[in-house]
Amino acid sequence: MAAAGAGPGAGVEALAASVLDFVSGQQDGRGAEVAAGVKDGRWTVLQLVEALGFCLENTDPRMRGRGIQLLSQVLLQCYSLLQEKEVLHLVLFYESRLQDHHLVIPSVLQGLRALSMCEVLSPGLAVSVLKAIFQEVHVQSLMQLDRHTVYSIITNFMSTREEELKGLGADFTFGFIQVMDGEKDPRNLLVAFQIVRDLIAKDYALGPFVEELFEVTSCYFPVDFTPPPNDPHGIQREDLILSLRAVLASTPQFAEFLLPLLIEKLDSELQSAKLDSLQTLTACCAIYGQKELQEFLPSLWSSLRREVFQTASEKIETECLTALHALSACLSRSVLSSDSEDLLDSFLSSILQDCRHHLCEPDMKLVWPSAKLLQAAAGASLRTYHRITRSVLPLLLEQYTKHTQSSQRRTILEMLLGFLELQQKWGHVEEDESTLLSLQAPVCSVVFSALTDPSVQLQLVGIKALTVLGSLQGFLSSSGLELVVDHLIRLALHEEDSQSSEAAMEAAGSLAPTYPEVFSGRMVPRLEEELQSEREESYHNHRSLQQRCLQALAAVSTHTSIVRDTVPVLLQHLQKVQKGTEARNTEDMVSVCQSLHRVALQCQHDAEGCWYFHQTVVPCLLAMAVQAAMQESTHTLPGKALLEEEVLAAMIPVISAATTHLSPELAAQSVSHVVPLFLNGEVSFLPQNSFPCSFQPFGDGECLEAQRRLVALLMAFVCSLPRDVAIPQQEWLLRELLALSCSCNCPFTATTAAKCFAGLVNKHPAGQQLDEILQLAVNRMEPSLAEGPHRTQALTLLLWVTKALVLRYHPLSSCLTDKLLGLLGDAELGPAAADGFSLLMAESPDVLHKGCHADVRIMFRQRFFTDNVPKLVQGFHGAGPDVKANYLKGLSHVLNHLPKPVLVTELPTLLSLLLEALSCSDRVVQLSTLSCLHPLLLEAPQIMSLHVDTLVTKFLNLTSSPTMAVRIAALRCAHALTSLPTTVLLPYKGRVIRALAKPLDDKKRLVRKEAVAARGEWFLLGSPGR
């Protein structure tokens, strides 16, 4: 029994010893031990209080403070274990201690914070605690952390004891005002502002203290806070601004105090105060009504007008217009009683009175500020729009007729366009109220006259206006629509200036989905007629017209029904060009393919249009290509242009864009025809499929060289399929592509076969089949890389397969990359292998990118950098002088494609190599390295300034390079040098300015332009205010 009884006694003694160590021995670690003991049940809170008895009654305030500190520390860890009666006694104890010595108060507040989180707090205790704090504690004399504790207690009670606190009425609000009054610490202010927002949002009684609550918060407006350097709390000025704004704009009760304050700050000279005031006014308008605004509207309008008319700051002008828009919207929302004044009408009358007459002076500087103010108000509601346009639109139309200069007319039409665009917000033009509908004839007349004006700039504004008018359903009549289309056709085809022509095509494309029948029935036949016409005019003019017809056909193909009309026209023209014998056939075919590509892109997000385009265009292009290849094989002349690299390269994006967005079911249907075409010669699905011989692109023999080139089209198709679409006879196809890529003497064919092989390997599911085909590829590449006539083809295959595997993090990628690194030391293949690093890192336009569903893992570039750059550096140091440039070139390519934040962190270790690369005679290395260094000069000036002497010398030397691109890049880098610390650069100022005088006389305009910009910055270096 004695042994059994020793446990609790020993436990209490241990507790007493820990308490003594904490209180007297200043061993803070004992606090955590005691808290852990209470948590796991070794001791109770009551035992702890008993153990603390000697120090809680001690006459020394420091001793009492340490005792209460220990108790509070334990309560913060164990408040959830307390019983209701324990909480009651502890609250009463802590309340009494609020009258204790000031050294004790911080620990008392920590204990009350712990108790404020207890769920078993008895009713009335929350009110009791807060009353005690309000009465006994002068909060603003406390340290920041202790003030924060008070705010935390209030926040805890507001979230759990809302009804009890509301029972205090306005006394709670007054108590909080006393607590907050004079607060300066931004950490505490964020919490205090949140408490004020909750007071208002949760309808606590403010009573007679509305003005006091406003004063205690508005004294911080506008916020003037600059966070200290390396601030661990991360509080920014913007955080305080937004938090305070949420308070000030939280209730209409603040309006009578806030609006005069905002007007006062708007009249100040401080730009930040103006911006803050305008943004706060905009926020207030969301909750204010006419009653709050009525008294201050004239002053607000006067301030806003003055700022827009006089300010040189675009930010302030934008915020003024936003505030005016919000004021107008606020007045529009207010419901009028029958006997009240219509404030909106009088407010808009003031705006019109002060701004309208300036619209009659299109050459004066106040014309645009006035127009912007009117448009800001008009955009607030349908009511404001009708009120302002009723007065402004007739005036603008009158002024357009009155002024005859194109520049003046352009200004007036741009203002008119602004009001037309506002009408788009309200959708359909209402007949009963719309000023615009009543002015239909003069508006159309003005816009159409602008389209026929000799001034290109006026035409461009007219085209924009035409687009807006067309988008307003119900505005244009059927005859008006036909006239619109006629104007667009004329501008697109016959306007000399390309800007107007392109703008007209874009306008046609944006209006076509709204009026597909009009464009199909009127524009497409006209374009087809022009395309087929054989006019008696110069070849150049005729060809230029045909080019525009092709571009217009593509631009207008923005609706499925129109696509069904335009695609046959484009394909028919392609067939016509193919049969021709002119020397320019290749360029003409490329133009048609570019138009088809644009149509394909526009169809991608419409499933019906996408499938129509695919099943119409892809078989047709394949049939034409196969026909041309067979004619080449049988030595028949027509169609040869279709096999040119430029034409096949232009067909690739057409087929790819037509395939990427197919549904898996339709893609599977299509692949079942296309792959057998290339493997088995199955031509039955092609239109006009009577060919003179069989199609065998993977067959042997010189006569099949033309057919092999069509593997480019196979690549475009199969590499663009969704990943879940099964490719028939895939293993056979891969083997054929592998053989072709390693043995074909035509570089174009070998490269496309390698890309196709890589594209399929990238999407191939992991497993034994993939491993076997990759091993087969390695076995084919290794002997070819070592020696023989096909070393270049083997290197091309190695590069594309490596890229395919690097993108998907395949284990074999590191082995293949090592082979590539080994080739950098090869005298013959080294330069090409170095250029290959650009291919590995860059985005590929036709295969192996996310748009064609390739397996591209995130941050593959960073991973490649981490794995291989150390090997490149090591290889450079160990290489002979004749191949060192290859390693530098590879390194600069890798760094040039690396995300800049990653590059900045690695810069100190690699900068010396980059500087050495600038001395390399290879122009590609120079250009790549300069491209890499330019952003680093802007983003890492401190590191770069350590090497300023070398950088200045290298850049100035390269400004005399025989290569224009290198000269331009070197001048840009010399310009970017000025972002380095001025003290570092000043010793070089005279030397650089003298050296940059020479490129000012360069024979190339772009070089001279960069030289002027760079030299100007160096001249300003060190000048006051820079």
PDB file of N, CA and C in Angstrom, residues 952-1026:
ATOM      1  N   VAL A 952      31.541  44.783 -70.676  1.00  0.00           N
ATOM      2  CA  VAL A 952      31.635  45.977 -71.520  1.00  0.00           C
ATOM      3  C   VAL A 952      32.525  45.697 -72.726  1.00  0.00           C
ATOM      4  N   THR A 953      33.689  45.088 -72.463  1.00  0.00           N
ATOM      5  CA  THR A 953      34.637  44.811 -73.558  1.00  0.00           C
ATOM      6  C   THR A 953      34.028  43.880 -74.598  1.00  0.00           C
ATOM      7  N   LYS A 954      33.422  42.797 -74.139  1.00  0.00           N
ATOM      8  CA  LYS A 954      32.858  41.794 -75.072  1.00  0.00           C
ATOM      9  C   LYS A 954      31.709  42.392 -75.890  1.00  0.00           C
ATOM     10  N   PHE A 955      30.805  43.107 -75.216  1.00  0.00           N
ATOM     11  CA  PHE A 955      29.648  43.658 -75.934  1.00  0.00           C
ATOM     12  C   PHE A 955      30.092  44.678 -76.985  1.00  0.00           C
ATOM     13  N   LEU A 956      31.032  45.531 -76.623  1.00  0.00           N
ATOM     14  CA  LEU A 956      31.478  46.538 -77.577  1.00  0.00           C
ATOM     15  C   LEU A 956      32.180  45.898 -78.767  1.00  0.00           C
ATOM     16  N   ASN A 957      32.953  44.847 -78.522  1.00  0.00           N
ATOM     17  CA  ASN A 957      33.602  44.136 -79.635  1.00  0.00           C
ATOM     18  C   ASN A 957      32.567  43.553 -80.590  1.00  0.00           C
ATOM     19  N   LEU A 958      31.477  42.989 -80.025  1.00  0.00           N
ATOM     20  CA  LEU A 958      30.477  42.314 -80.857  1.00  0.00           C
ATOM     21  C   LEU A 958      29.583  43.298 -81.604  1.00  0.00           C
ATOM     22  N   THR A 959      29.614  44.582 -81.243  1.00  0.00           N
ATOM     23  CA  THR A 959      28.824  45.558 -82.016  1.00  0.00           C
ATOM     24  C   THR A 959      29.409  45.762 -83.412  1.00  0.00           C
ATOM     25  N   SER A 960      30.605  45.227 -83.654  1.00  0.00           N
ATOM     26  CA  SER A 960      31.212  45.306 -84.987  1.00  0.00           C
ATOM     27  C   SER A 960      31.160  43.971 -85.710  1.00  0.00           C
ATOM     28  N   SER A 961      30.380  43.025 -85.213  1.00  0.00           N
ATOM     29  CA  SER A 961      30.283  41.700 -85.836  1.00  0.00           C
ATOM     30  C   SER A 961      29.749  41.806 -87.269  1.00  0.00           C
ATOM     31  N   PRO A 962      30.225  40.935 -88.169  1.00  0.00           N
ATOM     32  CA  PRO A 962      29.680  40.958 -89.537  1.00  0.00           C
ATOM     33  C   PRO A 962      28.224  40.504 -89.621  1.00  0.00           C
ATOM     34  N   THR A 963      27.723  39.848 -88.569  1.00  0.00           N
ATOM     35  CA  THR A 963      26.339  39.350 -88.572  1.00  0.00           C
ATOM     36  C   THR A 963      25.405  40.380 -87.941  1.00  0.00           C
ATOM     37  N   MET A 964      24.377  40.798 -88.682  1.00  0.00           N
ATOM     38  CA  MET A 964      23.478  41.843 -88.189  1.00  0.00           C
ATOM     39  C   MET A 964      22.796  41.442 -86.883  1.00  0.00           C
ATOM     40  N   ALA A 965      22.316  40.199 -86.786  1.00  0.00           N
ATOM     41  CA  ALA A 965      21.602  39.759 -85.577  1.00  0.00           C
ATOM     42  C   ALA A 965      22.501  39.841 -84.352  1.00  0.00           C
ATOM     43  N   VAL A 966      23.794  39.531 -84.514  1.00  0.00           N
ATOM     44  CA  VAL A 966      24.736  39.611 -83.389  1.00  0.00           C
ATOM     45  C   VAL A 966      24.944  41.072 -82.994  1.00  0.00           C
ATOM     46  N   ARG A 967      25.091  41.961 -83.982  1.00  0.00           N
ATOM     47  CA  ARG A 967      25.262  43.386 -83.671  1.00  0.00           C
ATOM     48  C   ARG A 967      24.063  43.919 -82.881  1.00  0.00           C
ATOM     49  N   ILE A 968      22.870  43.559 -83.316  1.00  0.00           N
ATOM     50  CA  ILE A 968      21.649  44.023 -82.628  1.00  0.00           C
ATOM     51  C   ILE A 968      21.614  43.490 -81.194  1.00  0.00           C
ATOM     52  N   ALA A 969      21.895  42.180 -81.028  1.00  0.00           N
ATOM     53  CA  ALA A 969      21.862  41.574 -79.687  1.00  0.00           C
ATOM     54  C   ALA A 969      22.912  42.196 -78.778  1.00  0.00           C
ATOM     55  N   ALA A 970      24.115  42.482 -79.326  1.00  0.00           N
ATOM     56  CA  ALA A 970      25.180  43.093 -78.520  1.00  0.00           C
ATOM     57  C   ALA A 970      24.781  44.502 -78.069  1.00  0.00           C
ATOM     58  N   LEU A 971      24.138  45.267 -78.962  1.00  0.00           N
ATOM     59  CA  LEU A 971      23.691  46.620 -78.604  1.00  0.00           C
ATOM     60  C   LEU A 971      22.594  46.572 -77.543  1.00  0.00           C
ATOM     61  N   ARG A 972      21.715  45.575 -77.638  1.00  0.00           N
ATOM     62  CA  ARG A 972      20.666  45.438 -76.617  1.00  0.00           C
ATOM     63  C   ARG A 972      21.290  45.127 -75.261  1.00  0.00           C
ATOM     64  N   CYS A 973      22.313  44.284 -75.271  1.00  0.00           N
ATOM     65  CA  CYS A 973      22.997  43.965 -74.013  1.00  0.00           C
ATOM     66  C   CYS A 973      23.734  45.197 -73.471  1.00  0.00           C
ATOM     67  N   ALA A 974      24.350  45.979 -74.375  1.00  0.00           N
ATOM     68  CA  ALA A 974      25.011  47.210 -73.933  1.00  0.00           C
ATOM     69  C   ALA A 974      23.996  48.173 -73.327  1.00  0.00           C
ATOM     70  N   HIS A 975      22.790  48.198 -73.889  1.00  0.00           N
ATOM     71  CA  HIS A 975      21.687  48.996 -73.346  1.00  0.00           C
ATOM     72  C   HIS A 975      21.293  48.470 -71.966  1.00  0.00           C
ATOM     73  N   ALA A 976      21.166  47.133 -71.855  1.00  0.00           N
ATOM     74  CA  ALA A 976      20.748  46.522 -70.585  1.00  0.00           C
ATOM     75  C   ALA A 976      21.787  46.707 -69.484  1.00  0.00           C
ATOM     76  N   LEU A 977      23.042  46.919 -69.864  1.00  0.00           N
ATOM     77  CA  LEU A 977      24.085  47.179 -68.857  1.00  0.00           C
ATOM     78  C   LEU A 977      23.728  48.360 -67.960  1.00  0.00           C
ATOM     79  N   THR A 978      22.961  49.309 -68.495  1.00  0.00           N
ATOM     80  CA  THR A 978      22.630  50.508 -67.719  1.00  0.00           C
ATOM     81  C   THR A 978      21.734  50.211 -66.520  1.00  0.00           C
ATOM     82  N   SER A 979      21.209  48.970 -66.417  1.00  0.00           N
ATOM     83  CA  SER A 979      20.413  48.599 -65.239  1.00  0.00           C
ATOM     84  C   SER A 979      21.305  48.194 -64.065  1.00  0.00           C
ATOM     85  N   LEU A 980      22.630  48.067 -64.316  1.00  0.00           N
ATOM     86  CA  LEU A 980      23.570  47.772 -63.242  1.00  0.00           C
ATOM     87  C   LEU A 980      23.752  49.016 -62.367  1.00  0.00           C
ATOM     88  N   PRO A 981      24.279  48.860 -61.152  1.00  0.00           N
ATOM     89  CA  PRO A 981      24.461  50.038 -60.278  1.00  0.00           C
ATOM     90  C   PRO A 981      25.286  51.124 -60.966  1.00  0.00           C
ATOM     91  N   THR A 982      24.832  52.362 -60.859  1.00  0.00           N
ATOM     92  CA  THR A 982      25.463  53.487 -61.564  1.00  0.00           C
ATOM     93  C   THR A 982      26.932  53.650 -61.173  1.00  0.00           C
ATOM     94  N   THR A 983      27.221  53.450 -59.903  1.00  0.00           N
ATOM     95  CA  THR A 983      28.610  53.648 -59.444  1.00  0.00           C
ATOM     96  C   THR A 983      29.567  52.678 -60.129  1.00  0.00           C
ATOM     97  N   VAL A 984      29.072  51.497 -60.469  1.00  0.00           N
ATOM     98  CA  VAL A 984      29.910  50.500 -61.151  1.00  0.00           C
ATOM     99  C   VAL A 984      30.159  50.914 -62.600  1.00  0.00           C
ATOM    100  N   LEU A 985      29.175  51.565 -63.217  1.00  0.00           N
ATOM    101  CA  LEU A 985      29.243  51.856 -64.658  1.00  0.00           C
ATOM    102  C   LEU A 985      29.955  53.162 -64.999  1.00  0.00           C
ATOM    103  N   LEU A 986      29.930  54.117 -64.084  1.00  0.00           N
ATOM    104  CA  LEU A 986      30.447  55.456 -64.416  1.00  0.00           C
ATOM    105  C   LEU A 986      31.869  55.463 -64.982  1.00  0.00           C
ATOM    106  N   PRO A 987      32.811  54.621 -64.487  1.00  0.00           N
ATOM    107  CA  PRO A 987      34.157  54.633 -65.076  1.00  0.00           C
ATOM    108  C   PRO A 987      34.186  54.259 -66.559  1.00  0.00           C
ATOM    109  N   TYR A 988      33.138  53.590 -67.042  1.00  0.00           N
ATOM    110  CA  TYR A 988      33.118  53.119 -68.434  1.00  0.00           C
ATOM    111  C   TYR A 988      32.292  54.022 -69.347  1.00  0.00           C
ATOM    112  N   LYS A 989      31.660  55.063 -68.772  1.00  0.00           N
ATOM    113  CA  LYS A 989      30.684  55.860 -69.524  1.00  0.00           C
ATOM    114  C   LYS A 989      31.290  56.467 -70.797  1.00  0.00           C
ATOM    115  N   GLY A 990      32.425  57.137 -70.674  1.00  0.00           N
ATOM    116  CA  GLY A 990      33.028  57.797 -71.842  1.00  0.00           C
ATOM    117  C   GLY A 990      33.438  56.804 -72.909  1.00  0.00           C
ATOM    118  N   ARG A 991      34.015  55.685 -72.469  1.00  0.00           N
ATOM    119  CA  ARG A 991      34.459  54.656 -73.424  1.00  0.00           C
ATOM    120  C   ARG A 991      33.289  54.078 -74.203  1.00  0.00           C
ATOM    121  N   VAL A 992      32.202  53.775 -73.516  1.00  0.00           N
ATOM    122  CA  VAL A 992      31.041  53.162 -74.178  1.00  0.00           C
ATOM    123  C   VAL A 992      30.403  54.155 -75.150  1.00  0.00           C
ATOM    124  N   ILE A 993      30.248  55.409 -74.724  1.00  0.00           N
ATOM    125  CA  ILE A 993      29.618  56.409 -75.599  1.00  0.00           C
ATOM    126  C   ILE A 993      30.431  56.585 -76.882  1.00  0.00           C
ATOM    127  N   ARG A 994      31.774  56.615 -76.727  1.00  0.00           N
ATOM    128  CA  ARG A 994      32.617  56.738 -77.930  1.00  0.00           C
ATOM    129  C   ARG A 994      32.475  55.502 -78.832  1.00  0.00           C
ATOM    130  N   ALA A 995      32.449  54.322 -78.229  1.00  0.00           N
ATOM    131  CA  ALA A 995      32.361  53.091 -79.025  1.00  0.00           C
ATOM    132  C   ALA A 995      31.011  52.959 -79.725  1.00  0.00           C
ATOM    133  N   LEU A 996      29.953  53.466 -79.090  1.00  0.00           N
ATOM    134  CA  LEU A 996      28.618  53.338 -79.684  1.00  0.00           C
ATOM    135  C   LEU A 996      28.364  54.371 -80.783  1.00  0.00           C
ATOM    136  N   ALA A 997      29.304  55.260 -80.995  1.00  0.00           N
ATOM    137  CA  ALA A 997      29.136  56.224 -82.096  1.00  0.00           C
ATOM    138  C   ALA A 997      29.239  55.512 -83.449  1.00  0.00           C
ATOM    139  N   LYS A 998      30.072  54.472 -83.517  1.00  0.00           N
ATOM    140  CA  LYS A 998      30.280  53.776 -84.796  1.00  0.00           C
ATOM    141  C   LYS A 998      28.995  53.105 -85.310  1.00  0.00           C
ATOM    142  N   PRO A 999      28.277  52.300 -84.485  1.00  0.00           N
ATOM    143  CA  PRO A 999      27.044  51.673 -85.009  1.00  0.00           C
ATOM    144  C   PRO A 999      25.935  52.668 -85.342  1.00  0.00           C
ATOM    145  N   LEU A1000      26.073  53.933 -84.946  1.00  0.00           N
ATOM    146  CA  LEU A1000      25.085  54.930 -85.356  1.00  0.00           C
ATOM    147  C   LEU A1000      25.069  55.116 -86.874  1.00  0.00           C
ATOM    148  N   ASP A1001      26.188  54.760 -87.516  1.00  0.00           N
ATOM    149  CA  ASP A1001      26.287  54.870 -88.980  1.00  0.00           C
ATOM    150  C   ASP A1001      26.177  53.520 -89.674  1.00  0.00           C
ATOM    151  N   ASP A1002      25.687  52.515 -88.956  1.00  0.00           N
ATOM    152  CA  ASP A1002      25.571  51.176 -89.548  1.00  0.00           C
ATOM    153  C   ASP A1002      24.657  51.224 -90.770  1.00  0.00           C
ATOM    154  N   LYS A1003      24.931  50.345 -91.728  1.00  0.00           N
ATOM    155  CA  LYS A1003      24.134  50.359 -92.967  1.00  0.00           C
ATOM    156  C   LYS A1003      22.722  49.795 -92.746  1.00  0.00           C
ATOM    157  N   LYS A1004      22.486  49.101 -91.627  1.00  0.00           N
ATOM    158  CA  LYS A1004      21.172  48.522 -91.355  1.00  0.00           C
ATOM    159  C   LYS A1004      20.390  49.403 -90.372  1.00  0.00           C
ATOM    160  N   ARG A1005      19.143  49.717 -90.738  1.00  0.00           N
ATOM    161  CA  ARG A1005      18.323  50.622 -89.922  1.00  0.00           C
ATOM    162  C   ARG A1005      18.084  50.062 -88.522  1.00  0.00           C
ATOM    163  N   LEU A1006      17.825  48.743 -88.410  1.00  0.00           N
ATOM    164  CA  LEU A1006      17.523  48.151 -87.101  1.00  0.00           C
ATOM    165  C   LEU A1006      18.721  48.247 -86.159  1.00  0.00           C
ATOM    166  N   VAL A1007      19.936  48.140 -86.717  1.00  0.00           N
ATOM    167  CA  VAL A1007      21.144  48.283 -85.894  1.00  0.00           C
ATOM    168  C   VAL A1007      21.256  49.724 -85.406  1.00  0.00           C
ATOM    169  N   ARG A1008      21.035  50.682 -86.307  1.00  0.00           N
ATOM    170  CA  ARG A1008      21.115  52.098 -85.929  1.00  0.00           C
ATOM    171  C   ARG A1008      20.096  52.422 -84.831  1.00  0.00           C
ATOM    172  N   LYS A1009      18.905  51.857 -84.951  1.00  0.00           N
ATOM    173  CA  LYS A1009      17.847  52.094 -83.953  1.00  0.00           C
ATOM    174  C   LYS A1009      18.288  51.633 -82.563  1.00  0.00           C
ATOM    175  N   GLU A1010      18.853  50.428 -82.474  1.00  0.00           N
ATOM    176  CA  GLU A1010      19.323  49.912 -81.182  1.00  0.00           C
ATOM    177  C   GLU A1010      20.486  50.746 -80.649  1.00  0.00           C
ATOM    178  N   ALA A1011      21.367  51.197 -81.562  1.00  0.00           N
ATOM    179  CA  ALA A1011      22.520  52.005 -81.142  1.00  0.00           C
ATOM    180  C   ALA A1011      22.062  53.328 -80.532  1.00  0.00           C
ATOM    181  N   VAL A1012      21.066  53.946 -81.140  1.00  0.00           N
ATOM    182  CA  VAL A1012      20.528  55.214 -80.621  1.00  0.00           C
ATOM    183  C   VAL A1012      19.962  55.010 -79.213  1.00  0.00           C
ATOM    184  N   ALA A1013      19.178  53.948 -79.028  1.00  0.00           N
ATOM    185  CA  ALA A1013      18.562  53.686 -77.716  1.00  0.00           C
ATOM    186  C   ALA A1013      19.628  53.429 -76.655  1.00  0.00           C
ATOM    187  N   ALA A1014      20.629  52.604 -77.001  1.00  0.00           N
ATOM    188  CA  ALA A1014      21.678  52.256 -76.031  1.00  0.00           C
ATOM    189  C   ALA A1014      22.522  53.482 -75.670  1.00  0.00           C
ATOM    190  N   ARG A1015      22.949  54.236 -76.694  1.00  0.00           N
ATOM    191  CA  ARG A1015      23.823  55.385 -76.452  1.00  0.00           C
ATOM    192  C   ARG A1015      23.095  56.460 -75.638  1.00  0.00           C
ATOM    193  N   GLY A1016      21.799  56.630 -75.926  1.00  0.00           N
ATOM    194  CA  GLY A1016      21.007  57.601 -75.164  1.00  0.00           C
ATOM    195  C   GLY A1016      20.975  57.276 -73.683  1.00  0.00           C
ATOM    196  N   GLU A1017      20.809  55.977 -73.351  1.00  0.00           N
ATOM    197  CA  GLU A1017      20.780  55.569 -71.946  1.00  0.00           C
ATOM    198  C   GLU A1017      22.135  55.800 -71.280  1.00  0.00           C
ATOM    199  N   TRP A1018      23.219  55.522 -72.001  1.00  0.00           N
ATOM    200  CA  TRP A1018      24.548  55.741 -71.428  1.00  0.00           C
ATOM    201  C   TRP A1018      24.821  57.238 -71.235  1.00  0.00           C
ATOM    202  N   PHE A1019      24.319  58.087 -72.118  1.00  0.00           N
ATOM    203  CA  PHE A1019      24.464  59.526 -71.939  1.00  0.00           C
ATOM    204  C   PHE A1019      23.787  59.985 -70.642  1.00  0.00           C
ATOM    205  N   LEU A1020      22.607  59.400 -70.365  1.00  0.00           N
ATOM    206  CA  LEU A1020      21.834  59.817 -69.186  1.00  0.00           C
ATOM    207  C   LEU A1020      22.364  59.232 -67.889  1.00  0.00           C
ATOM    208  N   LEU A1021      23.303  58.290 -67.992  1.00  0.00           N
ATOM    209  CA  LEU A1021      23.817  57.599 -66.814  1.00  0.00           C
ATOM    210  C   LEU A1021      24.393  58.599 -65.810  1.00  0.00           C
ATOM    211  N   GLY A1022      23.924  58.543 -64.583  1.00  0.00           N
ATOM    212  CA  GLY A1022      24.443  59.418 -63.532  1.00  0.00           C
ATOM    213  C   GLY A1022      23.818  60.785 -63.487  1.00  0.00           C
ATOM    214  N   SER A1023      22.899  61.079 -64.413  1.00  0.00           N
ATOM    215  CA  SER A1023      22.275  62.403 -64.406  1.00  0.00           C
ATOM    216  C   SER A1023      21.232  62.497 -63.291  1.00  0.00           C
ATOM    217  N   PRO A1024      20.935  63.683 -62.787  1.00  0.00           N
ATOM    218  CA  PRO A1024      19.984  63.827 -61.662  1.00  0.00           C
ATOM    219  C   PRO A1024      18.603  63.313 -62.043  1.00  0.00           C
ATOM    220  N   GLY A1025      17.973  62.658 -61.091  1.00  0.00           N
ATOM    221  CA  GLY A1025      16.607  62.185 -61.300  1.00  0.00           C
ATOM    222  C   GLY A1025      16.495  60.904 -62.086  1.00  0.00           C
ATOM    223  N   ARG A1026      17.638  60.356 -62.517  1.00  0.00           N
ATOM    224  CA  ARG A1026      17.546  59.117 -63.309  1.00  0.00           C
ATOM    225  C   ARG A1026      17.374  57.931 -62.381  1.00  0.00           C
TER     226      ARG A1026
END
